Coordinates of C-alpha atoms in Angstrom, one line a residue:
X165 CA 4.7 79.4 -6.9
X166 CA 4.0 76.8 -4.1
X167 CA 7.0 74.6 -3.1
X168 CA 6.7 71.6 -0.9
X169 CA 9.9 70.5 0.8
X170 CA 9.9 66.9 2.0
X171 CA 12.7 65.7 4.4
X172 CA 12.7 62.7 6.7
X173 CA 14.1 64.9 9.5
X174 CA 15.1 68.4 10.3
X175 CA 16.5 68.0 13.8
X176 CA 20.0 69.5 14.0
X177 CA 21.4 66.2 15.4
X178 CA 21.5 65.1 11.8
X179 CA 24.0 67.8 10.9
X180 CA 24.2 70.2 8.0
X181 CA 21.5 68.6 5.9
X182 CA 18.8 69.6 8.4
X183 CA 20.2 73.1 8.7
X184 CA 20.2 73.5 4.9
X185 CA 16.5 72.5 4.6
X186 CA 15.4 75.1 7.1
X187 CA 17.8 77.9 6.1
X188 CA 17.0 77.5 2.4
X189 CA 13.3 77.5 3.1
X190 CA 13.6 80.7 4.9
X191 CA 15.7 82.3 2.1
X192 CA 13.2 81.2 -0.5
X193 CA 10.4 82.7 1.6
X194 CA 12.2 86.0 1.6
X195 CA 12.0 85.7 -2.3
X196 CA 8.2 85.8 -2.0
X197 CA 7.9 82.1 -2.6
X198 CA 5.3 80.0 -0.7
X199 CA 7.3 77.2 1.0
X200 CA 6.0 74.4 3.2
X201 CA 8.1 71.7 4.8
X202 CA 6.7 68.3 5.8
X203 CA 8.9 66.2 8.0
X204 CA 8.9 64.0 11.1
X205 CA 9.8 64.4 14.8
X206 CA 12.9 62.1 14.4
X207 CA 15.9 63.3 16.4
X208 CA 18.6 60.7 16.6
X209 CA 17.8 58.4 19.4
X210 CA 15.1 60.7 20.7
X211 CA 12.1 62.7 19.2
X212 CA 11.3 66.3 19.0
X213 CA 8.7 67.8 21.2
X214 CA 6.5 69.3 18.5
X215 CA 2.8 69.4 17.7
X216 CA 1.4 67.1 15.0
X217 CA -1.3 67.7 12.4
X218 CA -0.9 71.5 12.2
X219 CA 1.3 74.0 10.5
X220 CA 4.0 75.6 12.6
X221 CA 4.9 79.1 11.3
X222 CA 8.6 80.0 11.1
X223 CA 10.3 82.9 9.5
X224 CA 9.0 83.0 5.9
X225 CA 7.9 79.4 5.8
X226 CA 5.7 76.7 7.5
X227 CA 6.5 73.3 8.9
X228 CA 4.2 70.4 9.6
X229 CA 5.6 67.5 11.7
X230 CA 4.4 63.9 11.7
X231 CA 5.0 61.1 14.2
X232 CA 7.3 58.3 13.0
X233 CA 9.3 55.2 13.7
X234 CA 13.0 55.7 13.3
X235 CA 16.4 54.1 13.9
X236 CA 19.3 56.5 13.3
X237 CA 18.6 58.0 9.9
X238 CA 16.1 55.4 8.8
X239 CA 12.7 57.1 9.2
X240 CA 9.2 55.9 8.4
X241 CA 5.9 57.8 9.0
X242 CA 2.5 56.4 7.8
X243 CA 0.7 59.6 8.8
X244 CA 3.1 61.7 6.7
X245 CA 2.5 59.5 3.7
X246 CA -1.2 59.7 4.1
X247 CA -1.0 63.5 4.2
X248 CA 1.1 63.5 1.1
X249 CA -1.4 61.3 -0.7
X250 CA -4.1 63.9 -0.2
X251 CA -2.1 67.1 -0.6
X252 CA 0.9 66.6 -2.8
X253 CA -1.0 67.8 -5.9
X254 CA -1.6 71.2 -4.1
X255 CA 2.0 72.2 -4.9
X256 CA 3.8 73.3 -8.1
X257 CA 7.1 71.7 -7.2
X258 CA 8.2 69.1 -4.7
X259 CA 11.8 69.2 -3.4
X260 CA 13.1 66.1 -1.5
X261 CA 16.3 65.8 0.6
X262 CA 18.6 62.8 1.2
X263 CA 18.5 59.3 -0.5
X264 CA 18.1 55.7 0.5
X265 CA 14.8 56.4 2.3
X266 CA 11.8 54.1 1.5
X267 CA 9.5 56.9 2.6
X268 CA 11.0 59.3 0.1
X269 CA 10.9 56.6 -2.6
X270 CA 7.2 56.4 -2.2
X271 CA 7.0 60.3 -2.4
X272 CA 8.9 60.2 -5.8
X273 CA 6.5 57.6 -7.2
X274 CA 3.5 59.6 -6.0
X275 CA 4.9 62.7 -7.8
X276 CA 5.3 60.6 -10.9
X277 CA 1.7 59.3 -10.8
X278 CA 0.3 62.8 -10.0
X279 CA 2.6 64.5 -12.6
X280 CA 4.0 66.8 -10.0
X281 CA 7.6 67.8 -10.9
X282 CA 10.2 67.0 -8.3
X283 CA 13.8 67.9 -7.6
X284 CA 16.1 65.7 -5.5
X285 CA 19.1 66.7 -3.4
X286 CA 21.3 63.7 -2.4
X287 CA 23.5 65.8 -0.1
X288 CA 26.6 63.8 -1.1
X289 CA 25.1 60.4 -0.4
X290 CA 26.2 59.2 -3.8
X291 CA 29.9 60.1 -3.2
X292 CA 32.2 57.1 -3.6
X293 CA 33.0 56.9 0.2
X294 CA 29.4 57.1 1.1
X295 CA 28.4 54.3 -1.3
X296 CA 31.2 52.2 0.1
X297 CA 29.5 52.3 3.5
X298 CA 27.1 49.4 3.6
X299 CA 27.7 48.8 -0.1
X300 CA 25.6 45.7 -0.7
X301 CA 22.4 47.3 0.6
X302 CA 23.0 50.5 -1.2
X303 CA 23.9 48.9 -4.5
X304 CA 20.7 46.9 -4.4
X305 CA 18.5 49.9 -3.4
X306 CA 20.2 52.2 -6.0
X307 CA 19.8 49.7 -8.8
X308 CA 16.2 48.8 -8.3
X309 CA 14.7 51.9 -6.7
X310 CA 16.8 55.0 -6.4
X311 CA 18.2 55.3 -9.9
X312 CA 14.7 55.3 -11.5
X313 CA 13.6 58.1 -9.2
X314 CA 16.8 60.1 -10.0
X315 CA 16.4 59.5 -13.7
X316 CA 12.8 60.7 -13.7
X317 CA 13.5 63.7 -11.5
X318 CA 13.1 67.1 -13.2
X319 CA 16.5 67.9 -11.8
X320 CA 19.1 66.6 -9.3
X321 CA 20.5 69.3 -7.1
X322 CA 24.2 68.6 -6.6
X323 CA 26.5 70.6 -4.4
X324 CA 29.8 70.3 -6.1
X325 CA 31.3 69.7 -9.5
X326 CA 32.7 66.5 -8.3
X327 CA 29.3 65.3 -7.3
X328 CA 28.0 66.2 -10.8
X329 CA 30.8 64.3 -12.4
X330 CA 30.1 61.3 -10.3
X331 CA 26.4 61.3 -11.2
X332 CA 27.3 61.7 -14.9
X333 CA 29.4 58.6 -14.7
X334 CA 26.3 56.8 -13.4
X335 CA 24.4 58.0 -16.4
X336 CA 22.6 60.8 -14.6
X337 CA 23.0 64.1 -16.4
X338 CA 19.9 66.0 -15.2
X339 CA 21.9 67.8 -12.6
X340 CA 21.9 71.4 -11.4
X341 CA 24.9 72.6 -9.5
X342 CA 24.2 74.9 -6.5
X343 CA 26.4 74.9 -3.4
X344 CA 25.1 75.0 0.1
X345 CA 24.8 78.4 1.8
X346 CA 24.6 79.7 5.3
X347 CA 22.4 82.3 7.1
X348 CA 25.3 84.7 7.8
X349 CA 23.0 86.9 10.0
X350 CA 22.4 84.1 12.4
X351 CA 26.1 83.5 13.2
X352 CA 26.3 86.2 15.9
X353 CA 30.1 86.4 15.9
X354 CA 30.0 88.7 18.9
X355 CA 29.0 86.0 21.4
X356 CA 31.2 86.3 24.5
X357 CA 34.1 83.9 24.9
X358 CA 33.4 83.7 28.7
X359 CA 30.3 81.7 28.0
X360 CA 32.2 78.8 26.5
X361 CA 34.8 78.8 29.3
X362 CA 32.0 78.8 31.9
X363 CA 30.9 75.4 30.5
X364 CA 34.4 74.0 29.6
X365 CA 37.0 75.7 31.8
X366 CA 39.6 73.1 30.9
X367 CA 40.0 74.9 27.6
X368 CA 40.8 78.4 29.0
X369 CA 44.3 79.7 28.1
X370 CA 44.8 77.0 25.4
X371 CA 45.2 77.2 21.7
X372 CA 41.9 75.8 20.7
X373 CA 41.4 73.7 17.5
X374 CA 37.7 73.2 16.8
X375 CA 36.1 70.2 15.1
X376 CA 32.4 70.9 14.8
X377 CA 30.4 68.2 13.0
X378 CA 28.6 64.9 13.7
X379 CA 30.7 62.2 15.3
X380 CA 30.5 59.8 12.4
X381 CA 33.0 57.4 10.7
X382 CA 33.2 59.5 7.6
X383 CA 34.3 62.6 9.4
X384 CA 37.9 61.4 9.7
X385 CA 38.2 61.5 13.5
X386 CA 40.6 58.6 13.4
X387 CA 42.9 60.7 11.2
X388 CA 42.5 63.7 13.5
X389 CA 43.6 61.7 16.5
X390 CA 46.9 60.9 14.9
X391 CA 47.3 64.4 13.6
X392 CA 46.5 66.0 16.9
X393 CA 49.1 63.9 18.7
X394 CA 51.7 65.3 16.3
X395 CA 50.4 68.9 16.9
X396 CA 50.8 68.4 20.6
X397 CA 54.5 67.6 20.3
X398 CA 55.0 71.0 18.7
X399 CA 52.4 72.9 20.6
X400 CA 51.7 71.4 24.1
X401 CA 49.2 74.2 24.7
X402 CA 46.9 73.0 21.9
X403 CA 43.5 71.8 23.0
X404 CA 41.0 70.1 20.7
X405 CA 37.2 70.7 21.0
X406 CA 35.0 68.0 19.4
X407 CA 31.6 69.6 19.1
X408 CA 28.9 67.6 17.6
X409 CA 26.2 65.0 18.3
X410 CA 26.9 61.3 18.4
X411 CA 23.8 60.1 16.6
X412 CA 25.3 56.7 15.5
X413 CA 27.0 55.6 18.7
X414 CA 30.6 56.2 17.4
X415 CA 31.8 58.3 20.2
X416 CA 33.3 55.5 22.4
X417 CA 35.5 54.4 19.5
X418 CA 36.6 58.0 18.9
X419 CA 37.6 58.4 22.5
X420 CA 39.7 55.3 22.1
X421 CA 41.5 56.7 19.1
X422 CA 42.7 59.7 21.2
X423 CA 43.5 57.5 24.2
X424 CA 45.7 55.2 22.0
X425 CA 47.8 58.2 20.9
X426 CA 48.1 59.6 24.4
X427 CA 46.3 62.9 24.1
X428 CA 42.7 62.2 25.3
X429 CA 43.4 64.5 28.3
X430 CA 43.7 67.4 25.8
X431 CA 40.4 66.8 24.1
X432 CA 37.0 68.0 25.2
X433 CA 33.8 66.4 23.8
X434 CA 31.0 69.0 24.2
X435 CA 28.1 67.3 22.4
X436 CA 26.1 69.4 20.0
X437 CA 26.4 73.1 20.6
X438 CA 23.7 75.6 19.5
X439 CA 22.9 79.2 19.8
X440 CA 25.2 81.5 21.7
X441 CA 27.3 78.7 23.1
X442 CA 28.1 77.5 19.6
X443 CA 29.0 81.0 18.6
X444 CA 31.2 81.4 21.7
X445 CA 33.0 78.2 20.7
X446 CA 33.7 79.6 17.3
X447 CA 35.0 82.8 18.9
X448 CA 37.4 81.2 21.3
X449 CA 38.9 78.9 18.7
X450 CA 42.2 79.5 16.9
X451 CA 41.7 77.0 14.1
X452 CA 38.9 74.9 12.6
X453 CA 39.4 71.5 11.1
X454 CA 37.2 69.0 9.3
X455 CA 39.3 66.0 8.2
X456 CA 36.5 64.2 6.4
X457 CA 36.8 61.2 4.1
X458 CA 33.7 62.4 2.3
X459 CA 31.3 65.4 2.5
X460 CA 28.5 66.8 0.4
X461 CA 29.3 70.4 1.1
X462 CA 29.9 71.2 4.7
X463 CA 27.8 73.8 6.5
X464 CA 30.2 73.8 9.5
X465 CA 33.1 74.7 7.3
X466 CA 31.2 77.6 5.8
X467 CA 30.2 78.8 9.3
X468 CA 33.8 78.7 10.5
X469 CA 35.0 80.5 7.5
X470 CA 32.3 83.2 7.9
X471 CA 33.6 83.8 11.4
X472 CA 37.1 84.3 10.0
X473 CA 38.7 81.1 11.4
X474 CA 41.7 79.6 9.6
X475 CA 40.4 76.2 8.4
X476 CA 42.3 73.0 7.7
X477 CA 40.1 70.7 5.6
X478 CA 40.7 67.6 3.4
X479 CA 40.0 67.1 -0.3
X480 CA 37.1 64.9 0.9
X481 CA 35.3 68.1 1.8
X482 CA 34.9 68.9 -1.9
X483 CA 35.7 72.6 -1.6
X484 CA 38.5 73.2 -4.1
X485 CA 37.2 76.8 -4.5
X486 CA 38.4 77.6 -1.0
X487 CA 41.9 76.3 -1.9
X488 CA 41.9 78.3 -5.1
X489 CA 41.0 81.5 -3.2
X490 CA 43.6 80.9 -0.5
X491 CA 40.8 80.8 2.0
X492 CA 41.6 77.4 3.5
X493 CA 44.3 74.8 3.8
X494 CA 43.0 71.9 1.7
X495 CA 45.1 68.8 2.2
X496 CA 45.1 65.1 1.4
X497 CA 43.0 62.7 3.4
X498 CA 46.0 61.8 5.4
X499 CA 46.9 62.3 9.1
X500 CA 50.4 63.6 8.4
X501 CA 49.1 66.2 5.9
X502 CA 46.5 67.3 8.4
X503 CA 49.0 67.6 11.2
X504 CA 51.5 69.6 9.1
X505 CA 48.8 72.0 8.0
X506 CA 47.6 72.6 11.6
X507 CA 51.2 73.0 12.8
X508 CA 51.9 75.5 9.9
X509 CA 48.9 77.6 10.9
X510 CA 49.9 77.7 14.6
X511 CA 53.5 78.5 13.7
X512 CA 52.7 81.3 11.4
X513 CA 49.7 83.1 12.9
X514 CA 49.7 86.3 10.8
X515 CA 49.6 84.1 7.6
X516 CA 46.8 82.0 9.1
X517 CA 44.8 85.1 10.2
X518 CA 45.1 86.5 6.6
X519 CA 43.7 83.2 5.3
X520 CA 40.8 83.5 7.7
X521 CA 40.0 87.0 6.5
X522 CA 39.9 85.8 2.9
X523 CA 37.7 82.9 4.0
X524 CA 35.1 85.3 5.6
X525 CA 35.1 87.4 2.4
X526 CA 34.6 84.4 0.2
X527 CA 31.7 83.0 2.1
X528 CA 29.8 86.3 2.5
X529 CA 30.2 87.0 -1.2
X530 CA 29.3 83.6 -2.6
X531 CA 27.9 81.1 -0.1
X532 CA 25.0 82.7 1.7
X533 CA 21.5 81.2 1.7
X534 CA 20.0 84.3 0.1
X535 CA 22.3 84.1 -2.9
X536 CA 21.7 80.3 -3.3
X537 CA 17.9 80.8 -2.9
X538 CA 17.9 83.1 -6.0
X539 CA 19.5 80.4 -8.0
X540 CA 17.3 77.7 -6.6
X541 CA 14.2 79.7 -7.5
X542 CA 15.5 79.9 -11.0
X543 CA 15.8 76.1 -11.0
X544 CA 12.1 75.8 -9.9
X545 CA 11.0 78.3 -12.6
X546 CA 13.0 76.4 -15.3
X547 CA 11.4 73.1 -14.1
X548 CA 7.9 74.5 -14.4
X549 CA 8.5 76.0 -17.8
X550 CA 10.6 73.4 -19.6
X551 CA 11.3 69.7 -20.0
X552 CA 13.9 68.0 -17.7
X553 CA 16.5 67.7 -20.5
X554 CA 16.6 71.5 -20.8
X555 CA 16.5 72.4 -17.1
X556 CA 20.3 72.3 -16.3
X557 CA 21.3 74.5 -19.2
X558 CA 18.4 77.0 -18.6
X559 CA 19.4 77.4 -14.9
X560 CA 23.1 77.8 -15.9
X561 CA 22.1 80.5 -18.3
X562 CA 19.9 82.2 -15.6
X563 CA 22.8 82.2 -13.1
X564 CA 25.3 83.5 -15.6
X565 CA 23.0 86.5 -16.3

């Protein structure tokens, strides 16, 4: 089977979506599946220094990059579209990632005209909060372009049951539910704490609360500012690390949120962390929090849980399974609820540590890329062997067996 993955970007400045594309490709490759990724060199306000017009071999898959014009997450590449015009029929299945992209809309139409089955992964971009952001533009684009592509897709890959229910309410029932997974072997939980303190000495000796995600309005940093101010009244030694790229220019406003509640001096903005420095940040932290208004299915939460960190997340993170397993504190999208959960964890460390241990076990048993790849491969097989109406049930049966 030859699978073509099409994504507007795979630079890590775009957060978990980019990670998922590459990690899943590698996991599929380990299942003896031929996987190629075509993408662009977009990287936030910058571009990746990558070769064009040739395959770049990575572990178990290949990537070909194309030059582009881009502004934030709006990406266009004429050279990539020309390549797809000539080569898309070389593949058995096409898998696209993200929505509201004119470039991907053209890809879906090309698949339809060439009779190449395609699967779409919205990555939570049809969640109510996400649709409420720039609602007029999205409503127009969804009605006249995106819904047709989704309806004609062989399957829509959703990450949570809530996402599946939301799409069903839109009349889209051709969904297959598969969560995100992480490459647990790449976490390297033995990275030395001293590495982080070498770069950020102001955090040494403090109770570190880690936020590790994009600096974006949907991530709930306005809520976290008010919550952290309350935490500091109970635990003056608490220090907040905000680790993530500011790809949409939201960082100045976030700093103002913390300044207004009087705790900016206890916050460190590290920018995006990668490699051993990222793992060191996970290792020095006492707690992890993601107070999002809306998520698809957060990779950063899975990474923190896999490292055994007690996690405080909101219902907007769409992870009720973690709550049911006692593997995370899942609270309302409310600053007071977030603050109380963080305070409770710091006040009762043995209980919080036990929750972190359960979190690690849950992720390693159910949310690794290799486990998800087996299910995704079953999805591709069902798509190739049956009509779209049958795909969801066939994949569910395959997973159950």
